[in-house]
Structures are given as structure tokens and as C-alpha cells.
PDB file of C-alpha atoms in Angstrom:
ATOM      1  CA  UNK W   1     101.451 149.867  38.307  1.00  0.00           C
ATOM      2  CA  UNK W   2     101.385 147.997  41.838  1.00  0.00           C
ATOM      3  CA  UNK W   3     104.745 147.720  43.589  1.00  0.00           C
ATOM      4  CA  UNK W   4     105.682 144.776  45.517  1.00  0.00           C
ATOM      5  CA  UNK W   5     107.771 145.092  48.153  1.00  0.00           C
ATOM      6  CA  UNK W   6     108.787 142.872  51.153  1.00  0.00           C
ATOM      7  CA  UNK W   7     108.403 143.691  54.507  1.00  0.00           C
ATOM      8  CA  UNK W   8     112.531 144.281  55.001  1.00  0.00           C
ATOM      9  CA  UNK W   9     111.974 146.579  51.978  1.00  0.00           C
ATOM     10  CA  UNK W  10     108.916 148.265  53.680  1.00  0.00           C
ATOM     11  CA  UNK W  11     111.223 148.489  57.218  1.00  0.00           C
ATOM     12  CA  UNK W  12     114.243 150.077  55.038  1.00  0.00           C
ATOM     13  CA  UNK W  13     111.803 152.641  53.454  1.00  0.00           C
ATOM     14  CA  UNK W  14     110.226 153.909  57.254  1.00  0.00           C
ATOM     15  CA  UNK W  15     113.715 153.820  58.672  1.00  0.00           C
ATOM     16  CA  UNK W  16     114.931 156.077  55.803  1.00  0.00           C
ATOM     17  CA  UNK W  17     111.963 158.175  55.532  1.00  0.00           C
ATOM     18  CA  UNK W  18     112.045 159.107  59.469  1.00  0.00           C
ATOM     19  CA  UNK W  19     116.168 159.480  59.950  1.00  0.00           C
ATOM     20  CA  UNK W  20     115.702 162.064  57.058  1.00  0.00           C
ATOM     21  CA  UNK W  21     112.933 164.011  58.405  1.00  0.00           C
ATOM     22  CA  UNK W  22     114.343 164.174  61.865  1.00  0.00           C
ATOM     23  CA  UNK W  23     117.997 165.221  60.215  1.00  0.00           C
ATOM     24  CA  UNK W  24     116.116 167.934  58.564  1.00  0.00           C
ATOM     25  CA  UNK W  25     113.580 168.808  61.213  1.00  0.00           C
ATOM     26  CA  UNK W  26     116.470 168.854  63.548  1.00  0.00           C
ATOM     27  CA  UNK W  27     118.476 170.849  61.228  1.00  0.00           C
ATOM     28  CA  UNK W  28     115.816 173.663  60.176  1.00  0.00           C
ATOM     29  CA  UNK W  29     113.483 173.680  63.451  1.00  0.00           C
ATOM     30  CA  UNK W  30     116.526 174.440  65.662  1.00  0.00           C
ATOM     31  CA  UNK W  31     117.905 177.198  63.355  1.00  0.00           C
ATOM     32  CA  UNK W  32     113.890 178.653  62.857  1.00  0.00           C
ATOM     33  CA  UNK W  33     113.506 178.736  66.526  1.00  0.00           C
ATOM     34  CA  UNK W  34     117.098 179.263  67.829  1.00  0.00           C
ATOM     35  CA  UNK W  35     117.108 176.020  69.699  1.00  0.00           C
ATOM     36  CA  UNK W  36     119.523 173.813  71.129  1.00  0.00           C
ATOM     37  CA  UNK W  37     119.599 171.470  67.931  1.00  0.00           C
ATOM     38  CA  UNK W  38     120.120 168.340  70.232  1.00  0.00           C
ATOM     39  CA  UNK W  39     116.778 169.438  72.490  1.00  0.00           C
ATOM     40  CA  UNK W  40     115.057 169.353  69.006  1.00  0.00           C
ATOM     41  CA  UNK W  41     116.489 166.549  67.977  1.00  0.00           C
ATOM     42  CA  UNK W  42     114.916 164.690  71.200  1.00  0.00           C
ATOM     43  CA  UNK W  43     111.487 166.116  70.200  1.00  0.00           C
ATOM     44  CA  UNK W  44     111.814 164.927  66.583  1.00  0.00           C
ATOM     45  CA  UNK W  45     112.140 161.557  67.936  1.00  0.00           C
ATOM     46  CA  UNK W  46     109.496 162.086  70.487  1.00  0.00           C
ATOM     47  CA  UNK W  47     107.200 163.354  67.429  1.00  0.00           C
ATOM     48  CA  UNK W  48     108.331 160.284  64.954  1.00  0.00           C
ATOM     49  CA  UNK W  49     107.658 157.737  67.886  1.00  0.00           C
ATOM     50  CA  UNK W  50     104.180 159.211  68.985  1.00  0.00           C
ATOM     51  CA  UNK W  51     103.630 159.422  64.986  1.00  0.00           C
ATOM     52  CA  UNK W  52     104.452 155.659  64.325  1.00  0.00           C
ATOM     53  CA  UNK W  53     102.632 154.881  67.188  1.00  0.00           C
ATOM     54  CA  UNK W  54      99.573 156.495  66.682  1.00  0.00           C
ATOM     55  CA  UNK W  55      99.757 155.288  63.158  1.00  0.00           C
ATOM     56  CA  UNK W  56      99.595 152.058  63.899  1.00  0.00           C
ATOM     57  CA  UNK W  57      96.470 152.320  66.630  1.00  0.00           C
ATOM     58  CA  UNK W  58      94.651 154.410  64.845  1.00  0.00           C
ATOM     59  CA  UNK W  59      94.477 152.635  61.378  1.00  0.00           C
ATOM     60  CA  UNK W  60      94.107 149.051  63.627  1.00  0.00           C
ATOM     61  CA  UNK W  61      90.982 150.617  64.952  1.00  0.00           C
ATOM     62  CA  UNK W  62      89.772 152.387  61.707  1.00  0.00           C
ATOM     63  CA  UNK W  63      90.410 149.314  59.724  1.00  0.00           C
ATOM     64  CA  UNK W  64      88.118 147.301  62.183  1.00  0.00           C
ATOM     65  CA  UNK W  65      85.602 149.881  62.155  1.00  0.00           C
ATOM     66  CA  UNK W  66      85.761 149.426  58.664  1.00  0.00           C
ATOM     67  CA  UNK W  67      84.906 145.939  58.054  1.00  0.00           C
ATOM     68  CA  UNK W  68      82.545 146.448  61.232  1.00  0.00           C
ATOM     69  CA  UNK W  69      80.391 148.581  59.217  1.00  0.00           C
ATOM     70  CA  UNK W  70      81.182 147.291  55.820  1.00  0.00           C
ATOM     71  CA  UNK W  71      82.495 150.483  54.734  1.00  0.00           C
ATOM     72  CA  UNK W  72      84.265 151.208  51.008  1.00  0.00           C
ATOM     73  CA  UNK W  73      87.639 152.997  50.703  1.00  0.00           C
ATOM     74  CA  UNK W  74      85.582 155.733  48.806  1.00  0.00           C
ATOM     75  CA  UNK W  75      87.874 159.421  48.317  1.00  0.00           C
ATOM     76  CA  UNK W  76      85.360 160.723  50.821  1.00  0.00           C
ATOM     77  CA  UNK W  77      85.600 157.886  53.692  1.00  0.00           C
ATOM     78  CA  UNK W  78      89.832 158.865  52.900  1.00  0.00           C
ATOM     79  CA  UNK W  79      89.459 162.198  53.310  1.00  0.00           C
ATOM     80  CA  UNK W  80      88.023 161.156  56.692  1.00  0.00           C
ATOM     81  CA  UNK W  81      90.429 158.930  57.460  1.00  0.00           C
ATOM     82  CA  UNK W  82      92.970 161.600  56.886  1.00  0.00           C
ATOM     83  CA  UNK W  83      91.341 164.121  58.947  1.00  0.00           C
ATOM     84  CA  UNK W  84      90.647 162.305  61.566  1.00  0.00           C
ATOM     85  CA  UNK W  85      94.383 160.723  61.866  1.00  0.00           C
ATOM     86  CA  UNK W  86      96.181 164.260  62.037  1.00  0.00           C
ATOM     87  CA  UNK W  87      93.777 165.532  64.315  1.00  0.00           C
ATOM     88  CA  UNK W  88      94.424 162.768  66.625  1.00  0.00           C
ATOM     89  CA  UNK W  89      98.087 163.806  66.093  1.00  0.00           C
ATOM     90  CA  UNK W  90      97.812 167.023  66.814  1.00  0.00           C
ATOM     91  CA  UNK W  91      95.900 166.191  70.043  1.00  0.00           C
ATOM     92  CA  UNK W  92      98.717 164.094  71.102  1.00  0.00           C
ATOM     93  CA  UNK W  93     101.775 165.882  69.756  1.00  0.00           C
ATOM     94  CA  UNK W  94     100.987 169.632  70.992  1.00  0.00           C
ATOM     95  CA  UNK W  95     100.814 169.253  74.663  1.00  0.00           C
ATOM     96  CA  UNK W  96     104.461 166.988  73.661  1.00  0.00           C
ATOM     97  CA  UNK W  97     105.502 169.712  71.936  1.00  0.00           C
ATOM     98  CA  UNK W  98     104.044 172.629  74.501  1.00  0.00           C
ATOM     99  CA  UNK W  99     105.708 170.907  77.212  1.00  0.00           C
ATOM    100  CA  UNK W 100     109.267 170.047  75.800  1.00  0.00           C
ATOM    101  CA  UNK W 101     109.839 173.639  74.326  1.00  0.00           C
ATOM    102  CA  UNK W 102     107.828 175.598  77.251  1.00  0.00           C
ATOM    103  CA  UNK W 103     105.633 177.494  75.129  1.00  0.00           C
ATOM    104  CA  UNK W 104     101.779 177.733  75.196  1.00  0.00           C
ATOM    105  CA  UNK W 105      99.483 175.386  73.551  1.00  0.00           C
ATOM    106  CA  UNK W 106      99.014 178.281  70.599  1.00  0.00           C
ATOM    107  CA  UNK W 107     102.460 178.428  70.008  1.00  0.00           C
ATOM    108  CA  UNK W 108     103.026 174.905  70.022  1.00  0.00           C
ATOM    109  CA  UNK W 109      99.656 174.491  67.602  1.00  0.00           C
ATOM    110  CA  UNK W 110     101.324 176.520  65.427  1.00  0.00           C
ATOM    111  CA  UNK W 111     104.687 174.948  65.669  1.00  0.00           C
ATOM    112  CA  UNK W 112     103.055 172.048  64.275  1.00  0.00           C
ATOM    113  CA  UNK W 113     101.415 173.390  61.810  1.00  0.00           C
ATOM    114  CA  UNK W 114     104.801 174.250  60.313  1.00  0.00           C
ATOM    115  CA  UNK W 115     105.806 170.654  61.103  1.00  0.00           C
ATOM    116  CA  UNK W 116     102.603 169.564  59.165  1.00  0.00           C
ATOM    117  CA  UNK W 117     103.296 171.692  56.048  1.00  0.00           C
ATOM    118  CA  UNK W 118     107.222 170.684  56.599  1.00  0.00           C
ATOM    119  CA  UNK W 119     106.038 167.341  55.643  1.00  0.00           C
ATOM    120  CA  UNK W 120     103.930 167.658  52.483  1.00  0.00           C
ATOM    121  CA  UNK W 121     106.288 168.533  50.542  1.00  0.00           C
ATOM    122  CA  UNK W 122     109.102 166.368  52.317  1.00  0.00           C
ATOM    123  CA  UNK W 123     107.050 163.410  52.030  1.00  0.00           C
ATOM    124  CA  UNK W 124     106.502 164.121  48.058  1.00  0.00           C
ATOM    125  CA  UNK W 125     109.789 164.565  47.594  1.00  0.00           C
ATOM    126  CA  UNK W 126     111.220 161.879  49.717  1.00  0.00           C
ATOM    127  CA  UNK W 127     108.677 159.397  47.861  1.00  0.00           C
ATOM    128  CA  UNK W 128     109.572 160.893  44.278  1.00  0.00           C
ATOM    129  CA  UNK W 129     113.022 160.150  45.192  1.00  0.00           C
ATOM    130  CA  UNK W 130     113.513 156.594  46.676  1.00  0.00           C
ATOM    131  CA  UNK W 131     110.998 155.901  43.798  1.00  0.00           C
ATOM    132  CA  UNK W 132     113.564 156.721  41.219  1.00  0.00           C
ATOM    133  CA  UNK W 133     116.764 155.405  43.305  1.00  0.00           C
ATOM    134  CA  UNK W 134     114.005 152.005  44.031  1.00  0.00           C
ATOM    135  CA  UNK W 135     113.920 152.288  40.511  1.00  0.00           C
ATOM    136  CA  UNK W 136     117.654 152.201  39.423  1.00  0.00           C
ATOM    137  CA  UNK W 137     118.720 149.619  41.686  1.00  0.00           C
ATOM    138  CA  UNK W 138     116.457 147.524  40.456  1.00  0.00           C
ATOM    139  CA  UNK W 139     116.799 148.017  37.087  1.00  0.00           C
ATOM    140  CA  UNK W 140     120.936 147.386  37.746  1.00  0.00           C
ATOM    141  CA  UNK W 141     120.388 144.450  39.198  1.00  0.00           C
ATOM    142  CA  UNK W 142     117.862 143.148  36.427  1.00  0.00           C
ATOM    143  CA  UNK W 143     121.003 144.045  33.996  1.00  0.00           C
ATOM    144  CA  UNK W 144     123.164 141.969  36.106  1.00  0.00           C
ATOM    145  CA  UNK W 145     121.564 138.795  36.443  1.00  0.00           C
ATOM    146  CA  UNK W 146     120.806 138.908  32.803  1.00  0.00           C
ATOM    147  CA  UNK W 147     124.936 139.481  32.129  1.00  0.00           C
ATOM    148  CA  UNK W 148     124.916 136.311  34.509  1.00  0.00           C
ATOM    149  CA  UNK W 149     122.315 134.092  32.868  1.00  0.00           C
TER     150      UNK W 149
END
């Protein structure tokens, strides 16, 4: 079943998804690493900026490349997609990270590795979720311009 949303909709849901994850990430990386939680709360934003931002560039450019070579959205050419967006990621978020928490480039690798593997199950439950919520609201306010009509 397709979902339409609008673009506020589509704002709302990025805004949510991001304040959660750096509440969270704030909340759990500075207690894993005995951080200052507000220095961790200034990489989380770092990270979710550099994220969005890379998001955007990166499928811009894949999407041209796309219709440049006539290319089909085949599981394999996502799978590509996929790799080759977190590994631009990591390339710009672990020197970020190395540099804002002093530790070496391994340690920092690793770091976000457990951000990466924070985020597939936050991102399935986060979805599951707002889907449901999405769900009720809608369905209450169905109800209620029906009581109206």
C-alpha cells in the first residue's frame, strides 16, 4: 500500500526521526563512553547535519547518474546504492568523529560502527512506530469528519 504524504508531513517525520536519535545517541553514547553528554550531544548534531547533508548530494548525484546511464532500481543496483552511501559516510564522519572526541581513526571507525548498528534497529523501530501513531491519527480524524458530515 503506497503512502502519501505531503512535504510538511515528510519535514515532521525527519525532524522527529533525528531529535530522537540524537536524544538517545546523546543519552547512551555519553554514558558508553563516559562523556560529557553535552560534547556528545554537539557531535550528534555534527553527525545528523553531515548525514542530511551527504544524503542529499549523494542521492542528487546517484539519481543523475542514474538516468545518465539508464539504469533500473534493481535489489542489486540498491545494494550499491547503499554501500556506497555509508561508505561515503563513514569517510566523512570518522575524521568528525576522530577529531571531536581525540581518539584515533580506529577508535573512531569503530565508534561508528556502533553508531551504524545503533541505527538499524532505531530506524526499524522508529518507522514501526510513527507508522502505527501515522496510523491512529489518521484513522481519528477519518472518525471525526464522518461524526461531522
Amino acid at each position: 500500500m503506497q503512502v502519501k504524504k505531503s512535504w510538511l508531513e515528510r519535514a515532521f517525520y525527519a525532524i522527529a526521526y533525528e531529535l530522537c536519535a540524537v536524544m538517545l545517541l546523546m543519552l547512551m553514547a555519553s554514558w558508553l563512553l563516559s562523556q560529557d553528554t553535552a560534547q556528545i550531544g554537539v557531535l550528534a548534531l555534527m553527525m545528523t547535519t553531515v548525514a542530511m547533508s551527504w544524503n542529499i548530494v549523494f542521492n542528487a548525484l546517484f539519481e543523475r547518474l542514474e538516468r545518465l546511464r539508464g539504469w533500473a532500481r534493481t535489489p542489486a543496483l540498491r545494494v550499491v546504492h547503499a554501500l556506497l552511501f555509508e561508505g561515503g559516510l563513514v569517510v566523512l564522519l570518522v575524521p568528525l568523529v576522530a577529531w571531536w572526541l581525540e581518539l584515533s581513526y580506529w577508535q573512531a571507525f569503530l565508534l561508528d560502527i556502533g553508531f551504524f548498528l545503533f541505527f538499524l534497529p532505531y530506524t526499524f523501530v522508529f518507522n514501526w512506530l510513527y507508522d502505527g501513531v501515522r496510523a491512529a491519527l489518521l484513522s481519528r480524524l477519518r472518525r471525526a469528519r464522518a461524526g461531522l458530515a
